[in-house]
PDB file of C-alpha atoms in Angstrom:
ATOM      1  CA  UNK A   1      -0.065   0.011  -0.084  1.00 61.00           C
ATOM      2  CA  UNK A   2       1.528   3.267  -1.097  1.00 69.00           C
ATOM      3  CA  UNK A   3       2.112   6.214   1.795  1.00 89.00           C
ATOM      4  CA  UNK A   4      -0.047   8.547   0.260  1.00 93.00           C
ATOM      5  CA  UNK A   5      -2.746   7.213  -2.214  1.00 94.00           C
ATOM      6  CA  UNK A   6      -5.367   9.750  -5.000  1.00 95.00           C
ATOM      7  CA  UNK A   7      -7.283   8.607  -7.572  1.00 91.00           C
ATOM      8  CA  UNK A   8      -5.801   9.125 -10.943  1.00 89.00           C
ATOM      9  CA  UNK A   9      -8.662  10.701 -12.695  1.00 88.00           C
ATOM     10  CA  UNK A  10      -9.300  11.973 -14.589  1.00 95.00           C
ATOM     11  CA  UNK A  11     -11.832  13.595 -12.780  1.00 96.00           C
ATOM     12  CA  UNK A  12     -14.444  15.869 -15.374  1.00 97.00           C
ATOM     13  CA  UNK A  13     -16.606  18.483 -14.061  1.00 97.00           C
ATOM     14  CA  UNK A  14     -18.712  21.454 -15.846  1.00 97.00           C
ATOM     15  CA  UNK A  15     -17.407  24.743 -14.953  1.00 97.00           C
ATOM     16  CA  UNK A  16     -19.186  26.436 -12.397  1.00 97.00           C
ATOM     17  CA  UNK A  17     -19.568  23.235 -10.585  1.00 97.00           C
ATOM     18  CA  UNK A  18     -17.876  21.841  -7.432  1.00 97.00           C
ATOM     19  CA  UNK A  19     -14.882  19.841  -8.209  1.00 97.00           C
ATOM     20  CA  UNK A  20     -13.864  17.449  -4.729  1.00 97.00           C
ATOM     21  CA  UNK A  21     -10.402  15.438  -5.091  1.00 97.00           C
ATOM     22  CA  UNK A  22      -9.643  13.091  -2.779  1.00 96.00           C
ATOM     23  CA  UNK A  23      -6.305  12.043  -0.648  1.00 96.00           C
ATOM     24  CA  UNK A  24      -5.955   9.136   2.038  1.00 96.00           C
ATOM     25  CA  UNK A  25      -2.514   8.537   3.840  1.00 95.00           C
ATOM     26  CA  UNK A  26      -1.640   5.565   6.138  1.00 93.00           C
ATOM     27  CA  UNK A  27       0.675   7.028   8.671  1.00 89.00           C
ATOM     28  CA  UNK A  28      -0.991   8.016  11.398  1.00 88.00           C
ATOM     29  CA  UNK A  29       1.664  10.270  12.655  1.00 86.00           C
ATOM     30  CA  UNK A  30       1.157  12.462   9.785  1.00 87.00           C
ATOM     31  CA  UNK A  31       1.489  16.154  10.930  1.00 85.00           C
ATOM     32  CA  UNK A  32       0.685  18.248   7.995  1.00 90.00           C
ATOM     33  CA  UNK A  33      -1.132  17.737   4.623  1.00 93.00           C
ATOM     34  CA  UNK A  34      -0.534  20.214   1.551  1.00 94.00           C
ATOM     35  CA  UNK A  35      -2.067  20.362  -2.131  1.00 96.00           C
ATOM     36  CA  UNK A  36      -0.025  21.347  -4.777  1.00 96.00           C
ATOM     37  CA  UNK A  37      -1.458  22.138  -8.197  1.00 97.00           C
ATOM     38  CA  UNK A  38       0.728  21.412 -11.151  1.00 97.00           C
ATOM     39  CA  UNK A  39      -0.177  22.307 -14.934  1.00 97.00           C
ATOM     40  CA  UNK A  40       1.204  20.186 -18.024  1.00 94.00           C
ATOM     41  CA  UNK A  41       4.826  20.624 -18.135  1.00 92.00           C
ATOM     42  CA  UNK A  42       5.337  23.086 -15.357  1.00 95.00           C
ATOM     43  CA  UNK A  43       6.315  22.612 -11.610  1.00 96.00           C
ATOM     44  CA  UNK A  44       4.246  22.182  -8.981  1.00 96.00           C
ATOM     45  CA  UNK A  45       2.951  24.935  -6.784  1.00 94.00           C
ATOM     46  CA  UNK A  46       0.935  25.277  -3.293  1.00 92.00           C
ATOM     47  CA  UNK A  47      -2.552  25.974  -3.104  1.00 93.00           C
ATOM     48  CA  UNK A  48      -3.411  24.927   0.341  1.00 92.00           C
ATOM     49  CA  UNK A  49      -2.145  23.577   3.593  1.00 91.00           C
ATOM     50  CA  UNK A  50      -3.794  22.124   6.689  1.00 93.00           C
ATOM     51  CA  UNK A  51      -3.115  20.917   9.805  1.00 89.00           C
ATOM     52  CA  UNK A  52      -6.108  20.454  12.125  1.00 89.00           C
ATOM     53  CA  UNK A  53      -9.075  18.319  11.618  1.00 93.00           C
ATOM     54  CA  UNK A  54     -11.773  20.484  10.100  1.00 94.00           C
ATOM     55  CA  UNK A  55     -12.240  22.827   7.589  1.00 95.00           C
ATOM     56  CA  UNK A  56     -10.173  25.338   6.080  1.00 95.00           C
ATOM     57  CA  UNK A  57     -11.338  27.748   3.140  1.00 96.00           C
ATOM     58  CA  UNK A  58      -9.353  30.373   0.963  1.00 94.00           C
ATOM     59  CA  UNK A  59     -11.094  31.833  -2.097  1.00 96.00           C
ATOM     60  CA  UNK A  60     -12.539  29.285  -3.659  1.00 97.00           C
ATOM     61  CA  UNK A  61     -10.509  26.693  -2.420  1.00 97.00           C
ATOM     62  CA  UNK A  62     -11.617  24.341   0.758  1.00 97.00           C
ATOM     63  CA  UNK A  63      -9.335  21.991   2.325  1.00 96.00           C
ATOM     64  CA  UNK A  64     -10.556  19.456   4.857  1.00 97.00           C
ATOM     65  CA  UNK A  65      -8.990  17.136   6.967  1.00 96.00           C
ATOM     66  CA  UNK A  66     -10.156  13.935   8.796  1.00 95.00           C
ATOM     67  CA  UNK A  67      -7.427  12.534  10.706  1.00 93.00           C
ATOM     68  CA  UNK A  68      -9.438   9.933  12.392  1.00 94.00           C
ATOM     69  CA  UNK A  69     -10.668   7.799   8.832  1.00 94.00           C
ATOM     70  CA  UNK A  70      -6.960   9.342   7.466  1.00 95.00           C
ATOM     71  CA  UNK A  71      -8.238  11.473   4.523  1.00 94.00           C
ATOM     72  CA  UNK A  72      -7.883  14.844   3.569  1.00 97.00           C
ATOM     73  CA  UNK A  73     -10.238  16.791   0.507  1.00 97.00           C
ATOM     74  CA  UNK A  74      -9.724  19.402  -1.647  1.00 98.00           C
ATOM     75  CA  UNK A  75     -12.808  21.003  -2.945  1.00 98.00           C
ATOM     76  CA  UNK A  76     -12.866  24.047  -5.459  1.00 97.00           C
ATOM     77  CA  UNK A  77     -16.024  25.926  -6.099  1.00 98.00           C
ATOM     78  CA  UNK A  78     -17.224  27.013  -9.164  1.00 97.00           C
ATOM     79  CA  UNK A  79     -14.521  25.317 -11.268  1.00 97.00           C
ATOM     80  CA  UNK A  80     -12.922  27.232 -14.414  1.00 97.00           C
ATOM     81  CA  UNK A  81     -11.179  25.661 -17.118  1.00 97.00           C
ATOM     82  CA  UNK A  82      -8.332  27.290 -15.699  1.00 97.00           C
ATOM     83  CA  UNK A  83      -8.358  24.807 -12.999  1.00 97.00           C
ATOM     84  CA  UNK A  84      -7.585  22.048 -15.263  1.00 97.00           C
ATOM     85  CA  UNK A  85      -4.466  20.584 -14.106  1.00 97.00           C
ATOM     86  CA  UNK A  86      -3.127  17.370 -11.836  1.00 97.00           C
ATOM     87  CA  UNK A  87      -3.733  18.490  -8.106  1.00 98.00           C
ATOM     88  CA  UNK A  88      -1.242  16.546  -5.874  1.00 97.00           C
ATOM     89  CA  UNK A  89      -1.482  15.713  -2.143  1.00 96.00           C
ATOM     90  CA  UNK A  90       1.574  15.684  -0.202  1.00 94.00           C
ATOM     91  CA  UNK A  91       2.085  14.638   3.717  1.00 92.00           C
ATOM     92  CA  UNK A  92       4.194  15.658   6.088  1.00 88.00           C
ATOM     93  CA  UNK A  93       5.079  12.757   8.353  1.00 76.00           C
ATOM     94  CA  UNK A  94       8.534  14.189  10.402  1.00 71.00           C
ATOM     95  CA  UNK A  95      10.828  17.605   9.362  1.00 70.00           C
ATOM     96  CA  UNK A  96      10.634  18.903   6.359  1.00 75.00           C
ATOM     97  CA  UNK A  97      10.339  15.721   4.412  1.00 82.00           C
ATOM     98  CA  UNK A  98       6.833  15.384   2.133  1.00 87.00           C
ATOM     99  CA  UNK A  99       5.417  12.418   0.886  1.00 90.00           C
ATOM    100  CA  UNK A 100       3.679  12.838  -2.817  1.00 92.00           C
ATOM    101  CA  UNK A 101       0.695  10.915  -3.897  1.00 93.00           C
ATOM    102  CA  UNK A 102       0.233  10.115  -7.323  1.00 93.00           C
ATOM    103  CA  UNK A 103      -1.904  12.946  -8.289  1.00 95.00           C
ATOM    104  CA  UNK A 104      -5.671  13.754  -9.726  1.00 96.00           C
ATOM    105  CA  UNK A 105      -6.349  14.964 -12.675  1.00 97.00           C
ATOM    106  CA  UNK A 106      -9.076  17.721 -13.306  1.00 97.00           C
ATOM    107  CA  UNK A 107     -10.551  18.279 -16.517  1.00 97.00           C
ATOM    108  CA  UNK A 108     -13.171  21.221 -16.066  1.00 97.00           C
ATOM    109  CA  UNK A 109     -15.053  21.278 -19.179  1.00 96.00           C
ATOM    110  CA  UNK A 110     -16.435  24.633 -20.821  1.00 93.00           C
TER     111      UNK A 110
ATOM    112  CA  UNK B   1      11.875  37.807  -4.590  1.00 61.00           C
ATOM    113  CA  UNK B   2      13.788  34.774  -7.066  1.00 81.00           C
ATOM    114  CA  UNK B   3      12.503  31.626  -6.612  1.00 93.00           C
ATOM    115  CA  UNK B   4      14.134  28.189  -7.051  1.00 96.00           C
ATOM    116  CA  UNK B   5      16.362  28.186  -9.887  1.00 97.00           C
ATOM    117  CA  UNK B   6      17.392  25.506 -11.590  1.00 98.00           C
ATOM    118  CA  UNK B   7      19.235  24.855 -15.024  1.00 97.00           C
ATOM    119  CA  UNK B   8      19.355  23.584 -17.529  1.00 97.00           C
ATOM    120  CA  UNK B   9      15.741  23.528 -18.021  1.00 97.00           C
ATOM    121  CA  UNK B  10      16.187  20.998 -21.102  1.00 97.00           C
ATOM    122  CA  UNK B  11      19.153  18.213 -21.699  1.00 96.00           C
ATOM    123  CA  UNK B  12      19.055  16.181 -24.110  1.00 97.00           C
ATOM    124  CA  UNK B  13      22.388  13.505 -23.834  1.00 95.00           C
ATOM    125  CA  UNK B  14      23.054  10.366 -25.002  1.00 96.00           C
ATOM    126  CA  UNK B  15      23.714   7.240 -23.029  1.00 96.00           C
ATOM    127  CA  UNK B  16      26.933   6.829 -21.002  1.00 96.00           C
ATOM    128  CA  UNK B  17      27.322  10.764 -20.700  1.00 97.00           C
ATOM    129  CA  UNK B  18      27.764  12.266 -17.470  1.00 97.00           C
ATOM    130  CA  UNK B  19      25.226  14.664 -16.498  1.00 97.00           C
ATOM    131  CA  UNK B  20      24.780  17.662 -14.145  1.00 98.00           C
ATOM    132  CA  UNK B  21      21.555  19.193 -12.818  1.00 98.00           C
ATOM    133  CA  UNK B  22      22.251  22.387 -11.144  1.00 98.00           C
ATOM    134  CA  UNK B  23      20.140  24.640  -8.423  1.00 98.00           C
ATOM    135  CA  UNK B  24      19.744  27.355  -6.281  1.00 98.00           C
ATOM    136  CA  UNK B  25      17.562  27.493  -3.367  1.00 97.00           C
ATOM    137  CA  UNK B  26      15.937  30.550  -2.481  1.00 94.00           C
ATOM    138  CA  UNK B  27      17.838  32.367  -0.231  1.00 94.00           C
ATOM    139  CA  UNK B  28      17.337  32.003   3.540  1.00 91.00           C
ATOM    140  CA  UNK B  29      16.046  28.511   2.996  1.00 92.00           C
ATOM    141  CA  UNK B  30      17.879  25.594   5.037  1.00 91.00           C
ATOM    142  CA  UNK B  31      16.433  22.604   3.139  1.00 92.00           C
ATOM    143  CA  UNK B  32      16.971  21.446  -0.113  1.00 95.00           C
ATOM    144  CA  UNK B  33      15.402  18.599  -2.371  1.00 95.00           C
ATOM    145  CA  UNK B  34      15.542  16.756  -5.084  1.00 97.00           C
ATOM    146  CA  UNK B  35      12.595  15.172  -6.483  1.00 96.00           C
ATOM    147  CA  UNK B  36      12.333  13.158 -10.171  1.00 96.00           C
ATOM    148  CA  UNK B  37       8.778  13.138 -12.078  1.00 96.00           C
ATOM    149  CA  UNK B  38       7.887  10.236 -14.337  1.00 94.00           C
ATOM    150  CA  UNK B  39       4.276   9.357 -15.880  1.00 89.00           C
ATOM    151  CA  UNK B  40       4.844   5.856 -14.393  1.00 88.00           C
ATOM    152  CA  UNK B  41       6.306   6.400 -10.586  1.00 88.00           C
ATOM    153  CA  UNK B  42       4.834   9.814 -10.229  1.00 89.00           C
ATOM    154  CA  UNK B  43       7.213  12.643  -7.917  1.00 92.00           C
ATOM    155  CA  UNK B  44       9.857  10.725  -5.903  1.00 91.00           C
ATOM    156  CA  UNK B  45      11.788  11.981  -3.520  1.00 92.00           C
ATOM    157  CA  UNK B  46      16.054  11.348  -3.909  1.00 95.00           C
ATOM    158  CA  UNK B  47      17.505  13.224  -1.508  1.00 95.00           C
ATOM    159  CA  UNK B  48      17.342  16.057   0.853  1.00 94.00           C
ATOM    160  CA  UNK B  49      19.675  18.242   2.751  1.00 95.00           C
ATOM    161  CA  UNK B  50      19.288  20.375   5.556  1.00 92.00           C
ATOM    162  CA  UNK B  51      21.835  23.050   6.481  1.00 94.00           C
ATOM    163  CA  UNK B  52      23.554  21.845   3.016  1.00 95.00           C
ATOM    164  CA  UNK B  53      24.364  18.404   4.700  1.00 95.00           C
ATOM    165  CA  UNK B  54      22.714  15.092   3.155  1.00 95.00           C
ATOM    166  CA  UNK B  55      19.969  13.844   5.593  1.00 92.00           C
ATOM    167  CA  UNK B  56      18.057  11.654   3.659  1.00 91.00           C
ATOM    168  CA  UNK B  57      19.664   9.543   0.294  1.00 92.00           C
ATOM    169  CA  UNK B  58      17.662   6.496   0.742  1.00 90.00           C
ATOM    170  CA  UNK B  59      15.826   7.876  -2.472  1.00 90.00           C
ATOM    171  CA  UNK B  60      18.818   7.953  -4.679  1.00 93.00           C
ATOM    172  CA  UNK B  61      17.923   5.005  -7.110  1.00 87.00           C
ATOM    173  CA  UNK B  62      21.554   3.485  -7.375  1.00 85.00           C
ATOM    174  CA  UNK B  63      25.231   4.618  -6.934  1.00 90.00           C
ATOM    175  CA  UNK B  64      25.293   6.318 -10.870  1.00 95.00           C
ATOM    176  CA  UNK B  65      23.447   9.303  -8.699  1.00 96.00           C
ATOM    177  CA  UNK B  66      25.233  11.856  -6.417  1.00 97.00           C
ATOM    178  CA  UNK B  67      23.918  15.020  -4.960  1.00 97.00           C
ATOM    179  CA  UNK B  68      26.016  17.760  -3.217  1.00 97.00           C
ATOM    180  CA  UNK B  69      25.614  20.854  -1.788  1.00 97.00           C
ATOM    181  CA  UNK B  70      28.711  22.890  -1.081  1.00 97.00           C
ATOM    182  CA  UNK B  71      27.499  26.003   0.184  1.00 95.00           C
ATOM    183  CA  UNK B  72      23.923  27.179   1.013  1.00 95.00           C
ATOM    184  CA  UNK B  73      22.963  28.677  -2.471  1.00 95.00           C
ATOM    185  CA  UNK B  74      24.256  25.789  -4.588  1.00 96.00           C
ATOM    186  CA  UNK B  75      23.737  22.091  -5.177  1.00 98.00           C
ATOM    187  CA  UNK B  76      24.152  19.532  -8.009  1.00 98.00           C
ATOM    188  CA  UNK B  77      22.841  16.281  -8.922  1.00 98.00           C
ATOM    189  CA  UNK B  78      25.027  14.229 -10.898  1.00 97.00           C
ATOM    190  CA  UNK B  79      24.259  11.238 -12.994  1.00 97.00           C
ATOM    191  CA  UNK B  80      27.283   9.159 -14.584  1.00 96.00           C
ATOM    192  CA  UNK B  81      27.113   7.371 -16.763  1.00 95.00           C
ATOM    193  CA  UNK B  82      23.832   7.794 -17.513  1.00 96.00           C
ATOM    194  CA  UNK B  83      21.304   5.351 -18.865  1.00 96.00           C
ATOM    195  CA  UNK B  84      17.936   5.958 -20.985  1.00 96.00           C
ATOM    196  CA  UNK B  85      15.870   5.058 -17.999  1.00 95.00           C
ATOM    197  CA  UNK B  86      17.393   7.976 -16.580  1.00 96.00           C
ATOM    198  CA  UNK B  87      15.227  10.349 -18.440  1.00 97.00           C
ATOM    199  CA  UNK B  88      12.758  12.476 -16.089  1.00 97.00           C
ATOM    200  CA  UNK B  89      11.633  15.858 -14.807  1.00 98.00           C
ATOM    201  CA  UNK B  90      13.893  16.716 -12.020  1.00 98.00           C
ATOM    202  CA  UNK B  91      12.845  19.265  -9.677  1.00 98.00           C
ATOM    203  CA  UNK B  92      14.221  20.885  -6.809  1.00 97.00           C
ATOM    204  CA  UNK B  93      12.460  22.455  -4.222  1.00 95.00           C
ATOM    205  CA  UNK B  94      13.478  24.237  -0.881  1.00 94.00           C
ATOM    206  CA  UNK B  95      11.886  25.054   2.330  1.00 90.00           C
ATOM    207  CA  UNK B  96      12.181  26.626   5.671  1.00 86.00           C
ATOM    208  CA  UNK B  97      12.648  25.664   9.645  1.00 77.00           C
ATOM    209  CA  UNK B  98      11.069  27.867  12.245  1.00 62.00           C
ATOM    210  CA  UNK B  99       8.230  28.512  10.722  1.00 57.00           C
ATOM    211  CA  UNK B 100       4.724  26.190  11.417  1.00 54.00           C
ATOM    212  CA  UNK B 101       4.353  23.983   8.325  1.00 60.00           C
ATOM    213  CA  UNK B 102       6.563  26.026   6.379  1.00 70.00           C
ATOM    214  CA  UNK B 103       5.783  24.377   2.644  1.00 80.00           C
ATOM    215  CA  UNK B 104       8.563  23.360   0.130  1.00 88.00           C
ATOM    216  CA  UNK B 105       8.769  26.048  -2.975  1.00 92.00           C
ATOM    217  CA  UNK B 106       9.562  24.113  -6.087  1.00 95.00           C
ATOM    218  CA  UNK B 107      12.202  25.435  -9.200  1.00 96.00           C
ATOM    219  CA  UNK B 108      10.885  25.004 -12.788  1.00 96.00           C
ATOM    220  CA  UNK B 109      12.685  21.532 -13.002  1.00 97.00           C
ATOM    221  CA  UNK B 110      15.111  19.808 -15.594  1.00 98.00           C
ATOM    222  CA  UNK B 111      13.566  18.145 -18.432  1.00 97.00           C
ATOM    223  CA  UNK B 112      16.216  15.304 -19.016  1.00 97.00           C
ATOM    224  CA  UNK B 113      16.246  13.138 -22.170  1.00 97.00           C
ATOM    225  CA  UNK B 114      18.909   9.950 -22.477  1.00 97.00           C
ATOM    226  CA  UNK B 115      19.268   8.724 -25.630  1.00 95.00           C
TER     227      UNK B 115
END
């Protein structure tokens, strides 16, 4: 079992809809959780991080963390074609080292 | 504020040649990470440094790979001899301690093709 798992997709949503991206992790000692967005041919860029159970909102993005169930999700409201990218979930277990999931490819159709 | 700077952006070379990838982290960051990304294996951590000292190199695939960080503003990843299966995008990232949940910031990557 991989340490950080994501559905590879593609996840296809219509413009204006809510896109829901999920990530599960295996290590209960995981401390903080990051969502990166990666456009094709580009480098990963940080969207959000979360470390406490519950929701964290930033504009159209909401990160949700449930440590008991060991999952973290990213909701994108009012999805736009420009949101089409691969979304990488990353987990920090200790120190400054991150373990990345395989990414979910999101396609927002106009 | 300049981000993480990697060079070259693209490298095409023949099998058996030595390849050197370079990285300049964000000023003030004390962590530096080297990743490799392929379609098959995703984003893999190869090695990381803290205060110029290698901390974990368990991700380095084999002895053909080596990395150095001679000072706080420069690191290299070397492959010698290179093989076609080394073809990938190599990312350098940097981060800082002392700030809770400080994320890693990635460079633009080096796209390496070994023929």
